[in-house]
Amino acid sequence: MRPSEVAALSKSACVLPGESKPDVWGELVLSESRPEVGAGWTDDGLSYEKRGLKRRARKTTRSVPIPPALVAMLRAHMAQYGTAPDGRLFRATGGGRLRSTEYADVWQLARRAALSPADQGTPLAEVPYSLRHACVSLWLMAGVDPVEVARRAGHSVTVLYRFYAKVIKGRQDQDNARIARALTGDDAEHHDGT
């Protein structure tokens, strides 16, 4: 998710399987974003705008399957913190929109806790948006079809290749083996999970 989509994420957008099904995937049905733009640029004086999803018609939604681990994290978050009066999952202490400066400060604390001192001096996971890049890169490295990766990420395949082509490179041996199996009609890929 983009940070502006996370800012708008509501409980109603989360389709979470029951706790008795810990291995079942859930789904986020995204329909809104709340980009931070500054109070001087909005009609109502708020520091953000309520918008539809980036580069989509206003009422369009985007479905994103989420793994069981994220389902469990969202459940735990809602159990501990509840939601804002309008149903949003993530909010500032006073209930308003979580500002980018607030989550950037927490991100830096988490970065210091998670990374070695040497890695802290590099651009690795420098900003919260790095999570989005890491997620898309993981999907590509896992072999998820690029069209599906682009759909889940909410952008075009062209954008996917423009920004993530470096992740796709370096898999020539694996790709050659897949092509060879397809040419010989060997469907072992479907049987052994590779």
PDB file of N, CA, C and O in Angstrom, residues 1 15-17 21-28 64-75 135 138-139 152:
ATOM      1  N   MET A   1       0.838  -1.188   0.000  1.00  0.00           N
ATOM      2  CA  MET A   1       0.000   0.000   0.000  1.00  0.00           C
ATOM      3  C   MET A   1       0.876   1.243   0.000  1.00  0.00           C
ATOM      4  O   MET A   1       1.952   1.257   0.571  1.00  0.00           O
ATOM      5  N   VAL A  15     -10.943  -7.641   4.985  1.00  0.00           N
ATOM      6  CA  VAL A  15     -11.686  -8.894   4.973  1.00  0.00           C
ATOM      7  C   VAL A  15     -10.758  -9.922   5.614  1.00  0.00           C
ATOM      8  O   VAL A  15      -9.820 -10.412   4.982  1.00  0.00           O
ATOM      9  N   LEU A  16     -11.016 -10.197   6.897  1.00  0.00           N
ATOM     10  CA  LEU A  16     -10.121 -11.055   7.666  1.00  0.00           C
ATOM     11  C   LEU A  16     -10.820 -12.362   8.025  1.00  0.00           C
ATOM     12  O   LEU A  16     -11.919 -12.343   8.580  1.00  0.00           O
ATOM     13  N   PRO A  17     -10.177 -13.495   7.726  1.00  0.00           N
ATOM     14  CA  PRO A  17     -10.790 -14.773   8.092  1.00  0.00           C
ATOM     15  C   PRO A  17     -10.841 -14.905   9.613  1.00  0.00           C
ATOM     16  O   PRO A  17     -10.110 -14.224  10.330  1.00  0.00           O
ATOM     17  N   LYS A  21      -9.023 -19.841  11.724  1.00  0.00           N
ATOM     18  CA  LYS A  21      -8.408 -20.185  10.434  1.00  0.00           C
ATOM     19  C   LYS A  21      -7.084 -19.423  10.276  1.00  0.00           C
ATOM     20  O   LYS A  21      -6.964 -18.524   9.444  1.00  0.00           O
ATOM     21  N   PRO A  22      -6.057 -19.774  11.076  1.00  0.00           N
ATOM     22  CA  PRO A  22      -4.811 -18.996  11.081  1.00  0.00           C
ATOM     23  C   PRO A  22      -3.980 -19.095   9.811  1.00  0.00           C
ATOM     24  O   PRO A  22      -3.066 -18.311   9.616  1.00  0.00           O
ATOM     25  N   ASP A  23      -4.290 -20.049   8.928  1.00  0.00           N
ATOM     26  CA  ASP A  23      -3.509 -20.213   7.705  1.00  0.00           C
ATOM     27  C   ASP A  23      -4.212 -19.699   6.456  1.00  0.00           C
ATOM     28  O   ASP A  23      -3.757 -19.930   5.345  1.00  0.00           O
ATOM     29  N   VAL A  24      -5.326 -18.998   6.635  1.00  0.00           N
ATOM     30  CA  VAL A  24      -6.111 -18.511   5.497  1.00  0.00           C
ATOM     31  C   VAL A  24      -5.749 -17.049   5.213  1.00  0.00           C
ATOM     32  O   VAL A  24      -5.616 -16.241   6.128  1.00  0.00           O
ATOM     33  N   TRP A  25      -5.594 -16.752   3.939  1.00  0.00           N
ATOM     34  CA  TRP A  25      -5.286 -15.388   3.518  1.00  0.00           C
ATOM     35  C   TRP A  25      -6.512 -14.498   3.688  1.00  0.00           C
ATOM     36  O   TRP A  25      -7.645 -14.950   3.561  1.00  0.00           O
ATOM     37  N   GLY A  26      -6.259 -13.223   3.928  1.00  0.00           N
ATOM     38  CA  GLY A  26      -7.312 -12.223   3.980  1.00  0.00           C
ATOM     39  C   GLY A  26      -7.242 -11.343   2.741  1.00  0.00           C
ATOM     40  O   GLY A  26      -6.567 -11.683   1.761  1.00  0.00           O
ATOM     41  N   GLU A  27      -7.919 -10.204   2.818  1.00  0.00           N
ATOM     42  CA  GLU A  27      -7.956  -9.299   1.669  1.00  0.00           C
ATOM     43  C   GLU A  27      -8.168  -7.875   2.167  1.00  0.00           C
ATOM     44  O   GLU A  27      -8.902  -7.638   3.127  1.00  0.00           O
ATOM     45  N   LEU A  28      -7.517  -6.946   1.500  1.00  0.00           N
ATOM     46  CA  LEU A  28      -7.787  -5.522   1.711  1.00  0.00           C
ATOM     47  C   LEU A  28      -8.475  -5.024   0.451  1.00  0.00           C
ATOM     48  O   LEU A  28      -7.991  -5.251  -0.656  1.00  0.00           O
ATOM     49  N   VAL A  64      -6.369  -6.451  -2.631  1.00  0.00           N
ATOM     50  CA  VAL A  64      -5.012  -6.928  -2.383  1.00  0.00           C
ATOM     51  C   VAL A  64      -5.073  -8.089  -1.391  1.00  0.00           C
ATOM     52  O   VAL A  64      -5.426  -7.888  -0.225  1.00  0.00           O
ATOM     53  N   PRO A  65      -4.752  -9.313  -1.840  1.00  0.00           N
ATOM     54  CA  PRO A  65      -4.705 -10.438  -0.909  1.00  0.00           C
ATOM     55  C   PRO A  65      -3.602 -10.199   0.131  1.00  0.00           C
ATOM     56  O   PRO A  65      -2.541  -9.656  -0.199  1.00  0.00           O
ATOM     57  N   ILE A  66      -3.858 -10.570   1.382  1.00  0.00           N
ATOM     58  CA  ILE A  66      -2.845 -10.395   2.430  1.00  0.00           C
ATOM     59  C   ILE A  66      -2.580 -11.723   3.117  1.00  0.00           C
ATOM     60  O   ILE A  66      -3.501 -12.498   3.376  1.00  0.00           O
ATOM     61  N   PRO A  67      -1.302 -12.002   3.404  1.00  0.00           N
ATOM     62  CA  PRO A  67      -0.935 -13.290   3.995  1.00  0.00           C
ATOM     63  C   PRO A  67      -1.416 -13.420   5.439  1.00  0.00           C
ATOM     64  O   PRO A  67      -1.692 -12.414   6.111  1.00  0.00           O
ATOM     65  N   PRO A  68      -1.501 -14.655   5.923  1.00  0.00           N
ATOM     66  CA  PRO A  68      -1.969 -14.884   7.288  1.00  0.00           C
ATOM     67  C   PRO A  68      -1.221 -14.090   8.356  1.00  0.00           C
ATOM     68  O   PRO A  68      -1.830 -13.647   9.334  1.00  0.00           O
ATOM     69  N   ALA A  69       0.079 -13.893   8.183  1.00  0.00           N
ATOM     70  CA  ALA A  69       0.843 -13.125   9.180  1.00  0.00           C
ATOM     71  C   ALA A  69       0.319 -11.691   9.291  1.00  0.00           C
ATOM     72  O   ALA A  69       0.192 -11.150  10.398  1.00  0.00           O
ATOM     73  N   LEU A  70      -0.016 -11.070   8.154  1.00  0.00           N
ATOM     74  CA  LEU A  70      -0.552  -9.706   8.195  1.00  0.00           C
ATOM     75  C   LEU A  70      -1.972  -9.700   8.751  1.00  0.00           C
ATOM     76  O   LEU A  70      -2.359  -8.784   9.475  1.00  0.00           O
ATOM     77  N   VAL A  71      -2.737 -10.730   8.445  1.00  0.00           N
ATOM     78  CA  VAL A  71      -4.088 -10.856   9.022  1.00  0.00           C
ATOM     79  C   VAL A  71      -3.977 -10.835  10.546  1.00  0.00           C
ATOM     80  O   VAL A  71      -4.699 -10.103  11.227  1.00  0.00           O
ATOM     81  N   ALA A  72      -3.048 -11.626  11.081  1.00  0.00           N
ATOM     82  CA  ALA A  72      -2.864 -11.699  12.539  1.00  0.00           C
ATOM     83  C   ALA A  72      -2.424 -10.356  13.107  1.00  0.00           C
ATOM     84  O   ALA A  72      -2.905  -9.929  14.168  1.00  0.00           O
ATOM     85  N   MET A  73      -1.532  -9.661  12.403  1.00  0.00           N
ATOM     86  CA  MET A  73      -1.070  -8.347  12.883  1.00  0.00           C
ATOM     87  C   MET A  73      -2.208  -7.332  12.905  1.00  0.00           C
ATOM     88  O   MET A  73      -2.331  -6.541  13.855  1.00  0.00           O
ATOM     89  N   LEU A  74      -3.032  -7.322  11.865  1.00  0.00           N
ATOM     90  CA  LEU A  74      -4.152  -6.383  11.822  1.00  0.00           C
ATOM     91  C   LEU A  74      -5.159  -6.684  12.927  1.00  0.00           C
ATOM     92  O   LEU A  74      -5.674  -5.777  13.578  1.00  0.00           O
ATOM     93  N   ARG A  75      -5.430  -7.967  13.148  1.00  0.00           N
ATOM     94  CA  ARG A  75      -6.338  -8.349  14.238  1.00  0.00           C
ATOM     95  C   ARG A  75      -5.793  -7.865  15.587  1.00  0.00           C
ATOM     96  O   ARG A  75      -6.532  -7.310  16.400  1.00  0.00           O
ATOM     97  N   CYS A 135       8.129  -5.068  -0.774  1.00  0.00           N
ATOM     98  CA  CYS A 135       7.009  -5.973  -1.008  1.00  0.00           C
ATOM     99  C   CYS A 135       6.903  -6.343  -2.484  1.00  0.00           C
ATOM    100  O   CYS A 135       6.829  -7.527  -2.824  1.00  0.00           O
ATOM    101  N   LEU A 138       9.747  -8.582  -3.431  1.00  0.00           N
ATOM    102  CA  LEU A 138       9.545  -9.941  -2.920  1.00  0.00           C
ATOM    103  C   LEU A 138       8.594 -10.721  -3.824  1.00  0.00           C
ATOM    104  O   LEU A 138       8.855 -11.879  -4.159  1.00  0.00           O
ATOM    105  N   TRP A 139       7.480 -10.102  -4.204  1.00  0.00           N
ATOM    106  CA  TRP A 139       6.523 -10.780  -5.077  1.00  0.00           C
ATOM    107  C   TRP A 139       7.186 -11.200  -6.384  1.00  0.00           C
ATOM    108  O   TRP A 139       6.983 -12.315  -6.867  1.00  0.00           O
ATOM    109  N   ARG A 152      -1.810  -5.847  -7.961  1.00  0.00           N
ATOM    110  CA  ARG A 152      -1.823  -5.740  -6.504  1.00  0.00           C
ATOM    111  C   ARG A 152      -1.205  -4.433  -6.025  1.00  0.00           C
ATOM    112  O   ARG A 152      -1.667  -3.844  -5.053  1.00  0.00           O
TER     113      ARG A 152
END
